[in-house]
Amino acid sequence: MSGEQAAGERRSTGLDDPRAVDILTTEHWSLLSTRTLGYQEMFGRATIFTAILSGTIVALALLAQATHFGPETLSFALLLFSVTLFIGLTTFIRSVTINYEDARCVAGIILLRHAYLQIVPGLEPFFVTGHEPDTEEPSLGHGSRQRPRDLAKSLTTTSSVVAALNSVLAGALASDVGALVGVGHVVDAAIGIIVSLLSAALHVRYAARFRQSHAPSTRSH
């Protein structure tokens, strides 16, 4: 881009205003703060969920010893598993939303970098992160479809860990109900496995549909 073209583009977008840099940097720090708060909330919710899950397991272990794995244990487990699963589901839903909000912040930061380079084009060699909104390959958070090559990254996210725990909980809850109604051990185990797999699939489907319906735009205007 030539100097005259850069100057013309700055005039057309208002970047030649002496207040532009201050406004852009303020917005940049605001987006960074929003991302930090989102991470803190996600990790806080996940920590609370895992703490409740751990407490539930310890409580059931102590109760099982006291009742010799009697019907009281199964009834109490039904209550505790239901409450814990509810907390896990809300944690997962909020985590997916935070991922979307983080993707919007990333899109905004990319736009800001693009504006910085319009103001001072000579800084481009010093930018190691993305600054061209139209050429950035969309990530999962930006609404792209799940691909096999992205599976490893997806499984290591906080929301995926919560989804895995929720699926195990759902299977345990289903097995508990099966034990209470008196089904056989093999059938009970099969019910737990099937419900766990179905729960995992529903978690993945929810996250994918949320990404597709809330894809943020990274295009500059």
Short mmCIF file of C-alpha atoms in Angstrom, two decimals:
data_model
loop_
_atom_site.label_atom_id
_atom_site.label_comp_id
_atom_site.label_asym_id
_atom_site.label_seq_id
_atom_site.Cartn_x
_atom_site.Cartn_y
_atom_site.Cartn_z
CA MET A 1 0.00 0.00 0.00
CA SER A 2 1.45 3.38 -1.02
CA GLY A 3 1.65 6.37 1.31
CA GLU A 4 -1.08 8.27 -0.56
CA GLN A 5 -3.41 5.26 -0.50
CA ALA A 6 -2.79 4.75 3.20
CA ALA A 7 -3.49 8.42 3.92
CA GLY A 8 -6.68 8.30 1.89
CA GLU A 9 -7.88 5.18 3.70
CA ARG A 10 -7.14 6.76 7.06
CA ARG A 11 -9.19 9.83 6.13
CA SER A 12 -12.11 7.70 4.97
CA THR A 13 -12.18 5.69 8.21
CA GLY A 14 -11.45 8.52 10.63
CA LEU A 15 -8.05 7.14 11.60
CA ASP A 16 -6.38 10.46 10.79
CA ASP A 17 -8.12 11.97 13.83
CA PRO A 18 -5.52 12.58 16.59
CA ARG A 19 -7.87 10.92 19.08
CA ALA A 20 -8.05 7.68 17.09
CA VAL A 21 -5.07 5.97 18.73
CA ASP A 22 -6.36 6.70 22.23
CA ILE A 23 -9.80 5.37 21.36
CA LEU A 24 -8.38 2.22 19.73
CA THR A 25 -6.02 1.45 22.61
CA THR A 26 -8.85 1.93 25.11
CA GLU A 27 -10.98 -0.52 23.17
CA HIS A 28 -8.03 -2.92 22.94
CA TRP A 29 -7.54 -2.98 26.71
CA SER A 30 -11.27 -3.34 27.22
CA LEU A 31 -11.31 -6.47 25.04
CA LEU A 32 -8.28 -7.89 26.84
CA SER A 33 -9.97 -7.31 30.20
CA THR A 34 -13.15 -8.98 28.95
CA ARG A 35 -11.18 -12.05 27.85
CA THR A 36 -9.46 -12.24 31.24
CA LEU A 37 -12.76 -12.02 33.11
CA GLY A 38 -14.22 -14.72 30.88
CA TYR A 39 -11.34 -17.09 31.57
CA GLN A 40 -11.59 -16.45 35.30
CA GLU A 41 -15.32 -17.16 35.29
CA MET A 42 -14.91 -20.34 33.27
CA PHE A 43 -12.14 -21.70 35.47
CA GLY A 44 -14.05 -20.69 38.60
CA ARG A 45 -17.20 -22.48 37.48
CA ALA A 46 -15.25 -25.57 36.44
CA THR A 47 -13.46 -25.62 39.81
CA ILE A 48 -16.76 -25.37 41.70
CA PHE A 49 -18.24 -28.17 39.59
CA THR A 50 -15.31 -30.54 40.11
CA ALA A 51 -15.30 -29.75 43.84
CA ILE A 52 -19.00 -30.62 44.09
CA LEU A 53 -18.42 -33.78 42.08
CA SER A 54 -15.54 -34.81 44.33
CA GLY A 55 -17.65 -34.14 47.42
CA THR A 56 -20.47 -36.22 45.98
CA ILE A 57 -18.19 -39.19 45.39
CA VAL A 58 -16.72 -38.98 48.90
CA ALA A 59 -20.18 -38.70 50.46
CA LEU A 60 -21.44 -41.72 48.53
CA ALA A 61 -18.37 -43.74 49.47
CA LEU A 62 -18.93 -43.03 53.18
CA LEU A 63 -22.65 -43.73 52.88
CA ALA A 64 -22.02 -46.99 51.06
CA GLN A 65 -19.77 -48.18 53.87
CA ALA A 66 -22.35 -47.24 56.46
CA THR A 67 -25.32 -48.88 54.68
CA HIS A 68 -23.37 -51.80 53.14
CA PHE A 69 -24.42 -50.68 49.64
CA GLY A 70 -28.10 -50.91 50.49
CA PRO A 71 -31.05 -49.24 48.73
CA GLU A 72 -30.44 -46.10 50.78
CA THR A 73 -27.17 -45.59 48.95
CA LEU A 74 -28.85 -45.80 45.55
CA SER A 75 -31.62 -43.39 46.57
CA PHE A 76 -29.16 -40.88 47.98
CA ALA A 77 -26.95 -41.26 44.90
CA LEU A 78 -29.94 -40.46 42.69
CA LEU A 79 -30.41 -37.16 44.46
CA LEU A 80 -26.74 -36.21 44.54
CA PHE A 81 -26.09 -37.22 40.93
CA SER A 82 -29.11 -35.21 39.75
CA VAL A 83 -27.95 -32.04 41.52
CA THR A 84 -24.35 -32.46 40.40
CA LEU A 85 -25.37 -33.12 36.81
CA PHE A 86 -27.55 -29.99 36.80
CA ILE A 87 -24.57 -27.93 37.96
CA GLY A 88 -22.40 -29.59 35.32
CA LEU A 89 -24.85 -28.81 32.54
CA THR A 90 -25.09 -25.15 33.51
CA THR A 91 -21.29 -25.01 33.70
CA PHE A 92 -20.99 -26.49 30.21
CA ILE A 93 -23.57 -24.12 28.71
CA ARG A 94 -21.87 -21.10 30.25
CA SER A 95 -18.45 -22.34 29.10
CA VAL A 96 -19.67 -22.58 25.51
CA THR A 97 -21.04 -19.05 25.77
CA ILE A 98 -17.75 -17.76 27.19
CA ASN A 99 -15.89 -19.40 24.30
CA TYR A 100 -18.14 -17.50 21.89
CA GLU A 101 -17.60 -14.23 23.74
CA ASP A 102 -13.85 -14.84 23.65
CA ALA A 103 -14.05 -15.42 19.89
CA ARG A 104 -15.80 -12.07 19.50
CA CYS A 105 -13.03 -10.38 21.50
CA VAL A 106 -10.38 -12.01 19.30
CA ALA A 107 -12.23 -10.80 16.20
CA GLY A 108 -12.28 -7.30 17.65
CA ILE A 109 -8.57 -7.36 18.46
CA ILE A 110 -7.80 -8.45 14.90
CA LEU A 111 -9.77 -5.46 13.61
CA LEU A 112 -7.87 -3.15 15.95
CA ARG A 113 -4.52 -4.46 14.71
CA HIS A 114 -5.73 -3.83 11.18
CA ALA A 115 -6.53 -0.24 12.18
CA TYR A 116 -3.11 0.21 13.81
CA LEU A 117 -1.42 -0.83 10.59
CA GLN A 118 -3.52 1.60 8.60
CA ILE A 119 -2.23 4.36 10.87
CA VAL A 120 1.41 3.19 10.76
CA PRO A 121 1.87 0.69 7.88
CA GLY A 122 5.57 0.35 8.62
CA LEU A 123 4.84 -1.63 11.78
CA GLU A 124 3.60 -4.68 9.87
CA PRO A 125 6.88 -6.68 10.14
CA PHE A 126 6.63 -6.46 13.94
CA PHE A 127 3.15 -8.00 14.21
CA VAL A 128 3.42 -11.75 14.78
CA THR A 129 -0.32 -12.29 15.27
CA GLY A 130 -3.17 -11.99 12.77
CA HIS A 131 -4.23 -8.56 11.55
CA GLU A 132 -6.07 -9.27 8.29
CA PRO A 133 -9.73 -10.06 9.09
CA ASP A 134 -10.62 -11.20 5.58
CA THR A 135 -7.78 -13.72 5.31
CA GLU A 136 -7.84 -15.23 8.79
CA GLU A 137 -8.89 -18.89 8.74
CA PRO A 138 -11.93 -19.20 11.00
CA SER A 139 -11.44 -21.24 14.13
CA LEU A 140 -14.02 -23.36 15.92
CA GLY A 141 -14.93 -20.42 18.12
CA HIS A 142 -15.68 -18.36 15.02
CA GLY A 143 -18.32 -20.76 13.78
CA SER A 144 -16.33 -23.15 11.61
CA ARG A 145 -17.38 -26.78 11.42
CA GLN A 146 -15.79 -29.47 13.56
CA ARG A 147 -13.09 -31.28 11.58
CA PRO A 148 -11.10 -34.40 12.51
CA ARG A 149 -7.89 -32.36 12.58
CA ASP A 150 -9.42 -30.11 15.26
CA LEU A 151 -10.59 -33.00 17.44
CA ALA A 152 -7.47 -33.10 19.61
CA LYS A 153 -7.75 -29.37 20.38
CA SER A 154 -11.46 -29.69 21.11
CA LEU A 155 -10.93 -32.48 23.63
CA THR A 156 -8.45 -30.40 25.65
CA THR A 157 -10.74 -27.42 26.25
CA THR A 158 -12.42 -26.73 29.60
CA SER A 159 -15.89 -27.15 28.11
CA SER A 160 -14.92 -30.58 26.74
CA VAL A 161 -13.66 -31.72 30.14
CA VAL A 162 -16.94 -30.61 31.70
CA ALA A 163 -18.86 -32.36 28.92
CA ALA A 164 -16.96 -35.60 29.57
CA LEU A 165 -17.70 -35.45 33.30
CA ASN A 166 -21.35 -34.68 32.58
CA SER A 167 -21.59 -37.67 30.28
CA VAL A 168 -20.12 -40.00 32.90
CA LEU A 169 -22.51 -38.54 35.46
CA ALA A 170 -25.48 -39.04 33.15
CA GLY A 171 -24.47 -42.66 32.63
CA ALA A 172 -24.05 -43.20 36.36
CA LEU A 173 -27.44 -41.62 37.02
CA ALA A 174 -29.10 -43.89 34.43
CA SER A 175 -27.39 -46.95 35.92
CA ASP A 176 -28.54 -45.90 39.37
CA VAL A 177 -32.13 -45.70 38.17
CA GLY A 178 -31.75 -49.11 36.54
CA ALA A 179 -30.42 -50.60 39.78
CA LEU A 180 -33.32 -49.10 41.73
CA VAL A 181 -35.90 -50.70 39.43
CA GLY A 182 -34.08 -54.03 39.64
CA VAL A 183 -32.65 -54.65 36.16
CA GLY A 184 -29.79 -57.10 35.76
CA HIS A 185 -26.14 -56.08 36.08
CA VAL A 186 -25.41 -56.51 32.37
CA VAL A 187 -28.44 -54.49 31.32
CA ASP A 188 -27.66 -51.87 33.94
CA ALA A 189 -24.10 -51.48 32.67
CA ALA A 190 -25.32 -51.30 29.06
CA ILE A 191 -27.81 -48.58 30.00
CA GLY A 192 -25.05 -46.54 31.63
CA ILE A 193 -22.74 -46.84 28.62
CA ILE A 194 -25.46 -45.96 26.11
CA VAL A 195 -26.61 -42.92 28.10
CA SER A 196 -23.02 -41.72 28.51
CA LEU A 197 -22.36 -41.92 24.77
CA LEU A 198 -25.68 -40.26 23.98
CA SER A 199 -24.92 -37.47 26.44
CA ALA A 200 -21.49 -36.90 24.87
CA ALA A 201 -23.07 -36.67 21.42
CA LEU A 202 -25.67 -34.18 22.66
CA HIS A 203 -22.97 -32.01 24.24
CA VAL A 204 -21.00 -31.94 20.99
CA ARG A 205 -24.14 -31.17 18.99
CA TYR A 206 -25.12 -28.32 21.30
CA ALA A 207 -21.66 -26.72 21.08
CA ALA A 208 -21.58 -27.09 17.28
CA ARG A 209 -25.06 -25.60 16.81
CA PHE A 210 -24.23 -22.73 19.16
CA ARG A 211 -21.07 -21.92 17.19
CA GLN A 212 -22.90 -22.02 13.88
CA SER A 213 -25.71 -19.74 15.09
CA HIS A 214 -23.41 -17.24 16.86
CA ALA A 215 -20.53 -16.91 14.40
CA PRO A 216 -18.94 -13.47 14.95
CA SER A 217 -17.84 -11.46 11.95
CA THR A 218 -14.19 -10.44 11.61
CA ARG A 219 -14.68 -8.26 8.55
CA SER A 220 -13.83 -4.61 8.72
CA HIS A 221 -16.29 -1.99 7.45
#
